[in-house]
Every structure is written in C-alpha cells, then in structure tokens.
C-alpha cells in the first residue's frame, strides 16, 4: 500500500473534491464514495463523460473542466485502463492528491505512478475512503 498519512491529510484538507467513477447505480462504490462526500457537506463534483447530474449534483465531463483542478482532491473508482488516463490528466493539471479505491490500479498504473514521481500524491493499494476517511478527518480537526 502506498499513501502516507501525510498524503491522506493533504487529500482530506482540500477545499474541493471530485469523484471519477460515480454512476446512477446506487450499489456501485463510485456512487457510495460520492454520497460519502455529500453526507459530510464537502464540496464535491462528479466527473462523468455522459451524465449531466449524479445524486443531484452537476457533473463535469473531465478533470480539465473542474473549476479549480489544482485545489481539488480526486477519488478514482474506475477500471485500471481508465485510471491510467485520469492520472495522466491529473499530472498535467497539477492535481494535489488522488485516492485510488481498491481495484482502480494494476501493475501499469503503479508503474506510471512511480515513473512519474507521483508517489507522494497518490494513495493506492489499500483501504478506501469509506473505511479511513472519517478517522483522518477527525485527526485533522484536532490539529
């Protein structure tokens, strides 16, 4: 697993969040992650190539369409082929932190992260935000 406590703090200190991989399917983890942000009144934007809204929130088509990509932490719940393209966009846009949910990475994705110096920005290979998010937020609230 990669993603230091520091990276998780940076991730959850962002003023904005985005979720790539949410859909209209309530049973899918992408939608559960989107709802996690909404339930905590965090500013979140779903990124979806076709849907205009998800869970009542307006979507954007790509990371480049986010209002402030350099101030947005991204949760990624996609298959590894899509994840790779998202990481390439995120690098170009100076996204501060990304959390790959379990299953979003494979060997090619991990190689890309290492080869492009993104290890300090990407959390992968471990628990999802649904498991760890609240504990990290409580730690941040005490600082």
JSON list of N, CA and C in Angstrom, two decimals, residues 7-20 37 43-45 63 66 68-76 95-99 121 123 129:
[
{"chain": "A", "resi": 7, "resn": "UNK", "atom": "N", "xyz": [0.03, 12.21, 2.90]},
{"chain": "A", "resi": 7, "resn": "UNK", "atom": "CA", "xyz": [-0.73, 12.29, 1.65]},
{"chain": "A", "resi": 7, "resn": "UNK", "atom": "C", "xyz": [-2.23, 12.27, 1.94]},
{"chain": "A", "resi": 8, "resn": "UNK", "atom": "N", "xyz": [-2.63, 11.43, 2.89]},
{"chain": "A", "resi": 8, "resn": "UNK", "atom": "CA", "xyz": [-4.06, 11.37, 3.24]},
{"chain": "A", "resi": 8, "resn": "UNK", "atom": "C", "xyz": [-4.52, 12.68, 3.86]},
{"chain": "A", "resi": 9, "resn": "UNK", "atom": "N", "xyz": [-3.66, 13.32, 4.65]},
{"chain": "A", "resi": 9, "resn": "UNK", "atom": "CA", "xyz": [-4.02, 14.62, 5.24]},
{"chain": "A", "resi": 9, "resn": "UNK", "atom": "C", "xyz": [-4.15, 15.68, 4.14]},
{"chain": "A", "resi": 10, "resn": "UNK", "atom": "N", "xyz": [-3.20, 15.68, 3.21]},
{"chain": "A", "resi": 10, "resn": "UNK", "atom": "CA", "xyz": [-3.28, 16.63, 2.09]},
{"chain": "A", "resi": 10, "resn": "UNK", "atom": "C", "xyz": [-4.59, 16.38, 1.32]},
{"chain": "A", "resi": 11, "resn": "UNK", "atom": "N", "xyz": [-4.86, 15.10, 1.05]},
{"chain": "A", "resi": 11, "resn": "UNK", "atom": "CA", "xyz": [-6.07, 14.74, 0.30]},
{"chain": "A", "resi": 11, "resn": "UNK", "atom": "C", "xyz": [-7.31, 15.31, 0.99]},
{"chain": "A", "resi": 12, "resn": "UNK", "atom": "N", "xyz": [-7.44, 15.08, 2.28]},
{"chain": "A", "resi": 12, "resn": "UNK", "atom": "CA", "xyz": [-8.67, 15.46, 3.00]},
{"chain": "A", "resi": 12, "resn": "UNK", "atom": "C", "xyz": [-8.65, 16.90, 3.51]},
{"chain": "A", "resi": 13, "resn": "UNK", "atom": "N", "xyz": [-7.61, 17.66, 3.17]},
{"chain": "A", "resi": 13, "resn": "UNK", "atom": "CA", "xyz": [-7.56, 19.08, 3.52]},
{"chain": "A", "resi": 13, "resn": "UNK", "atom": "C", "xyz": [-7.96, 19.96, 2.34]},
{"chain": "A", "resi": 14, "resn": "UNK", "atom": "N", "xyz": [-8.24, 19.35, 1.21]},
{"chain": "A", "resi": 14, "resn": "UNK", "atom": "CA", "xyz": [-8.58, 20.13, 0.02]},
{"chain": "A", "resi": 14, "resn": "UNK", "atom": "C", "xyz": [-9.89, 20.88, 0.20]},
{"chain": "A", "resi": 15, "resn": "UNK", "atom": "N", "xyz": [-9.98, 22.06, -0.44]},
{"chain": "A", "resi": 15, "resn": "UNK", "atom": "CA", "xyz": [-11.25, 22.79, -0.42]},
{"chain": "A", "resi": 15, "resn": "UNK", "atom": "C", "xyz": [-12.29, 22.18, -1.36]},
{"chain": "A", "resi": 16, "resn": "UNK", "atom": "N", "xyz": [-11.82, 21.40, -2.35]},
{"chain": "A", "resi": 16, "resn": "UNK", "atom": "CA", "xyz": [-12.71, 20.81, -3.36]},
{"chain": "A", "resi": 16, "resn": "UNK", "atom": "C", "xyz": [-12.36, 19.33, -3.55]},
{"chain": "A", "resi": 17, "resn": "UNK", "atom": "N", "xyz": [-13.37, 18.57, -3.93]},
{"chain": "A", "resi": 17, "resn": "UNK", "atom": "CA", "xyz": [-13.18, 17.15, -4.23]},
{"chain": "A", "resi": 17, "resn": "UNK", "atom": "C", "xyz": [-13.88, 16.82, -5.54]},
{"chain": "A", "resi": 18, "resn": "UNK", "atom": "N", "xyz": [-13.40, 15.76, -6.18]},
{"chain": "A", "resi": 18, "resn": "UNK", "atom": "CA", "xyz": [-14.08, 15.24, -7.36]},
{"chain": "A", "resi": 18, "resn": "UNK", "atom": "C", "xyz": [-14.06, 13.72, -7.27]},
{"chain": "A", "resi": 19, "resn": "UNK", "atom": "N", "xyz": [-15.08, 13.10, -7.86]},
{"chain": "A", "resi": 19, "resn": "UNK", "atom": "CA", "xyz": [-15.18, 11.64, -7.89]},
{"chain": "A", "resi": 19, "resn": "UNK", "atom": "C", "xyz": [-15.28, 11.22, -9.34]},
{"chain": "A", "resi": 20, "resn": "UNK", "atom": "N", "xyz": [-14.34, 10.36, -9.75]},
{"chain": "A", "resi": 20, "resn": "UNK", "atom": "CA", "xyz": [-14.38, 9.78, -11.09]},
{"chain": "A", "resi": 20, "resn": "UNK", "atom": "C", "xyz": [-14.80, 8.33, -10.92]},
{"chain": "A", "resi": 37, "resn": "UNK", "atom": "N", "xyz": [-19.01, 11.99, 0.43]},
{"chain": "A", "resi": 37, "resn": "UNK", "atom": "CA", "xyz": [-18.68, 13.42, 0.44]},
{"chain": "A", "resi": 37, "resn": "UNK", "atom": "C", "xyz": [-19.92, 14.27, 0.70]},
{"chain": "A", "resi": 43, "resn": "UNK", "atom": "N", "xyz": [-17.53, 19.92, -0.57]},
{"chain": "A", "resi": 43, "resn": "UNK", "atom": "CA", "xyz": [-17.74, 20.40, -1.93]},
{"chain": "A", "resi": 43, "resn": "UNK", "atom": "C", "xyz": [-17.20, 19.36, -2.91]},
{"chain": "A", "resi": 44, "resn": "UNK", "atom": "N", "xyz": [-18.10, 18.65, -3.59]},
{"chain": "A", "resi": 44, "resn": "UNK", "atom": "CA", "xyz": [-17.69, 17.55, -4.47]},
{"chain": "A", "resi": 44, "resn": "UNK", "atom": "C", "xyz": [-18.34, 17.67, -5.84]},
{"chain": "A", "resi": 45, "resn": "UNK", "atom": "N", "xyz": [-17.56, 17.35, -6.86]},
{"chain": "A", "resi": 45, "resn": "UNK", "atom": "CA", "xyz": [-18.04, 17.36, -8.23]},
{"chain": "A", "resi": 45, "resn": "UNK", "atom": "C", "xyz": [-17.85, 15.98, -8.83]},
{"chain": "A", "resi": 63, "resn": "UNK", "atom": "N", "xyz": [-11.50, 16.05, -15.89]},
{"chain": "A", "resi": 63, "resn": "UNK", "atom": "CA", "xyz": [-10.79, 16.79, -14.84]},
{"chain": "A", "resi": 63, "resn": "UNK", "atom": "C", "xyz": [-10.49, 18.22, -15.27]},
{"chain": "A", "resi": 66, "resn": "UNK", "atom": "N", "xyz": [-13.00, 20.89, -14.30]},
{"chain": "A", "resi": 66, "resn": "UNK", "atom": "CA", "xyz": [-13.19, 21.29, -12.90]},
{"chain": "A", "resi": 66, "resn": "UNK", "atom": "C", "xyz": [-12.87, 22.78, -12.76]},
{"chain": "A", "resi": 68, "resn": "UNK", "atom": "N", "xyz": [-11.38, 24.41, -10.39]},
{"chain": "A", "resi": 68, "resn": "UNK", "atom": "CA", "xyz": [-10.07, 24.69, -9.83]},
{"chain": "A", "resi": 68, "resn": "UNK", "atom": "C", "xyz": [-9.29, 23.39, -9.60]},
{"chain": "A", "resi": 69, "resn": "UNK", "atom": "N", "xyz": [-8.81, 22.76, -10.69]},
{"chain": "A", "resi": 69, "resn": "UNK", "atom": "CA", "xyz": [-8.18, 21.44, -10.55]},
{"chain": "A", "resi": 69, "resn": "UNK", "atom": "C", "xyz": [-7.02, 21.39, -9.55]},
{"chain": "A", "resi": 70, "resn": "UNK", "atom": "N", "xyz": [-6.23, 22.46, -9.46]},
{"chain": "A", "resi": 70, "resn": "UNK", "atom": "CA", "xyz": [-5.05, 22.46, -8.58]},
{"chain": "A", "resi": 70, "resn": "UNK", "atom": "C", "xyz": [-5.44, 22.53, -7.11]},
{"chain": "A", "resi": 71, "resn": "UNK", "atom": "N", "xyz": [-6.73, 22.74, -6.81]},
{"chain": "A", "resi": 71, "resn": "UNK", "atom": "CA", "xyz": [-7.23, 22.76, -5.43]},
{"chain": "A", "resi": 71, "resn": "UNK", "atom": "C", "xyz": [-8.22, 21.63, -5.18]},
{"chain": "A", "resi": 72, "resn": "UNK", "atom": "N", "xyz": [-8.20, 20.60, -6.01]},
{"chain": "A", "resi": 72, "resn": "UNK", "atom": "CA", "xyz": [-9.20, 19.54, -5.95]},
{"chain": "A", "resi": 72, "resn": "UNK", "atom": "C", "xyz": [-8.54, 18.18, -5.74]},
{"chain": "A", "resi": 73, "resn": "UNK", "atom": "N", "xyz": [-8.94, 17.48, -4.69]},
{"chain": "A", "resi": 73, "resn": "UNK", "atom": "CA", "xyz": [-8.50, 16.10, -4.49]},
{"chain": "A", "resi": 73, "resn": "UNK", "atom": "C", "xyz": [-9.47, 15.19, -5.24]},
{"chain": "A", "resi": 74, "resn": "UNK", "atom": "N", "xyz": [-8.92, 14.15, -5.87]},
{"chain": "A", "resi": 74, "resn": "UNK", "atom": "CA", "xyz": [-9.73, 13.29, -6.74]},
{"chain": "A", "resi": 74, "resn": "UNK", "atom": "C", "xyz": [-9.81, 11.87, -6.19]},
{"chain": "A", "resi": 75, "resn": "UNK", "atom": "N", "xyz": [-11.04, 11.36, -6.03]},
{"chain": "A", "resi": 75, "resn": "UNK", "atom": "CA", "xyz": [-11.26, 9.95, -5.74]},
{"chain": "A", "resi": 75, "resn": "UNK", "atom": "C", "xyz": [-11.50, 9.24, -7.06]},
{"chain": "A", "resi": 76, "resn": "UNK", "atom": "N", "xyz": [-10.78, 8.14, -7.28]},
{"chain": "A", "resi": 76, "resn": "UNK", "atom": "CA", "xyz": [-10.89, 7.42, -8.54]},
{"chain": "A", "resi": 76, "resn": "UNK", "atom": "C", "xyz": [-11.40, 6.01, -8.28]},
{"chain": "A", "resi": 95, "resn": "UNK", "atom": "N", "xyz": [-3.02, 18.29, -10.07]},
{"chain": "A", "resi": 95, "resn": "UNK", "atom": "CA", "xyz": [-3.94, 17.85, -9.02]},
{"chain": "A", "resi": 95, "resn": "UNK", "atom": "C", "xyz": [-3.10, 17.54, -7.77]},
{"chain": "A", "resi": 96, "resn": "UNK", "atom": "N", "xyz": [-3.51, 18.03, -6.57]},
{"chain": "A", "resi": 96, "resn": "UNK", "atom": "CA", "xyz": [-2.66, 17.86, -5.39]},
{"chain": "A", "resi": 96, "resn": "UNK", "atom": "C", "xyz": [-2.63, 16.44, -4.82]},
{"chain": "A", "resi": 97, "resn": "UNK", "atom": "N", "xyz": [-3.75, 15.71, -4.91]},
{"chain": "A", "resi": 97, "resn": "UNK", "atom": "CA", "xyz": [-3.80, 14.38, -4.30]},
{"chain": "A", "resi": 97, "resn": "UNK", "atom": "C", "xyz": [-4.89, 13.54, -4.96]},
{"chain": "A", "resi": 98, "resn": "UNK", "atom": "N", "xyz": [-4.60, 12.23, -5.07]},
{"chain": "A", "resi": 98, "resn": "UNK", "atom": "CA", "xyz": [-5.57, 11.30, -5.66]},
{"chain": "A", "resi": 98, "resn": "UNK", "atom": "C", "xyz": [-5.65, 10.06, -4.78]},
{"chain": "A", "resi": 99, "resn": "UNK", "atom": "N", "xyz": [-6.86, 9.54, -4.63]},
{"chain": "A", "resi": 99, "resn": "UNK", "atom": "CA", "xyz": [-7.08, 8.32, -3.85]},
{"chain": "A", "resi": 99, "resn": "UNK", "atom": "C", "xyz": [-7.69, 7.29, -4.77]},
{"chain": "A", "resi": 121, "resn": "UNK", "atom": "N", "xyz": [1.68, 11.89, -4.06]},
{"chain": "A", "resi": 121, "resn": "UNK", "atom": "CA", "xyz": [0.36, 12.47, -4.31]},
{"chain": "A", "resi": 121, "resn": "UNK", "atom": "C", "xyz": [-0.76, 11.43, -4.42]},
{"chain": "A", "resi": 123, "resn": "UNK", "atom": "N", "xyz": [-2.70, 7.85, -3.27]},
{"chain": "A", "resi": 123, "resn": "UNK", "atom": "CA", "xyz": [-2.98, 6.81, -2.28]},
{"chain": "A", "resi": 123, "resn": "UNK", "atom": "C", "xyz": [-3.54, 5.62, -3.06]},
{"chain": "A", "resi": 129, "resn": "UNK", "atom": "N", "xyz": [-11.64, 5.28, 1.05]},
{"chain": "A", "resi": 129, "resn": "UNK", "atom": "CA", "xyz": [-12.01, 6.45, 1.84]},
{"chain": "A", "resi": 129, "resn": "UNK", "atom": "C", "xyz": [-13.22, 6.15, 2.72]}
]
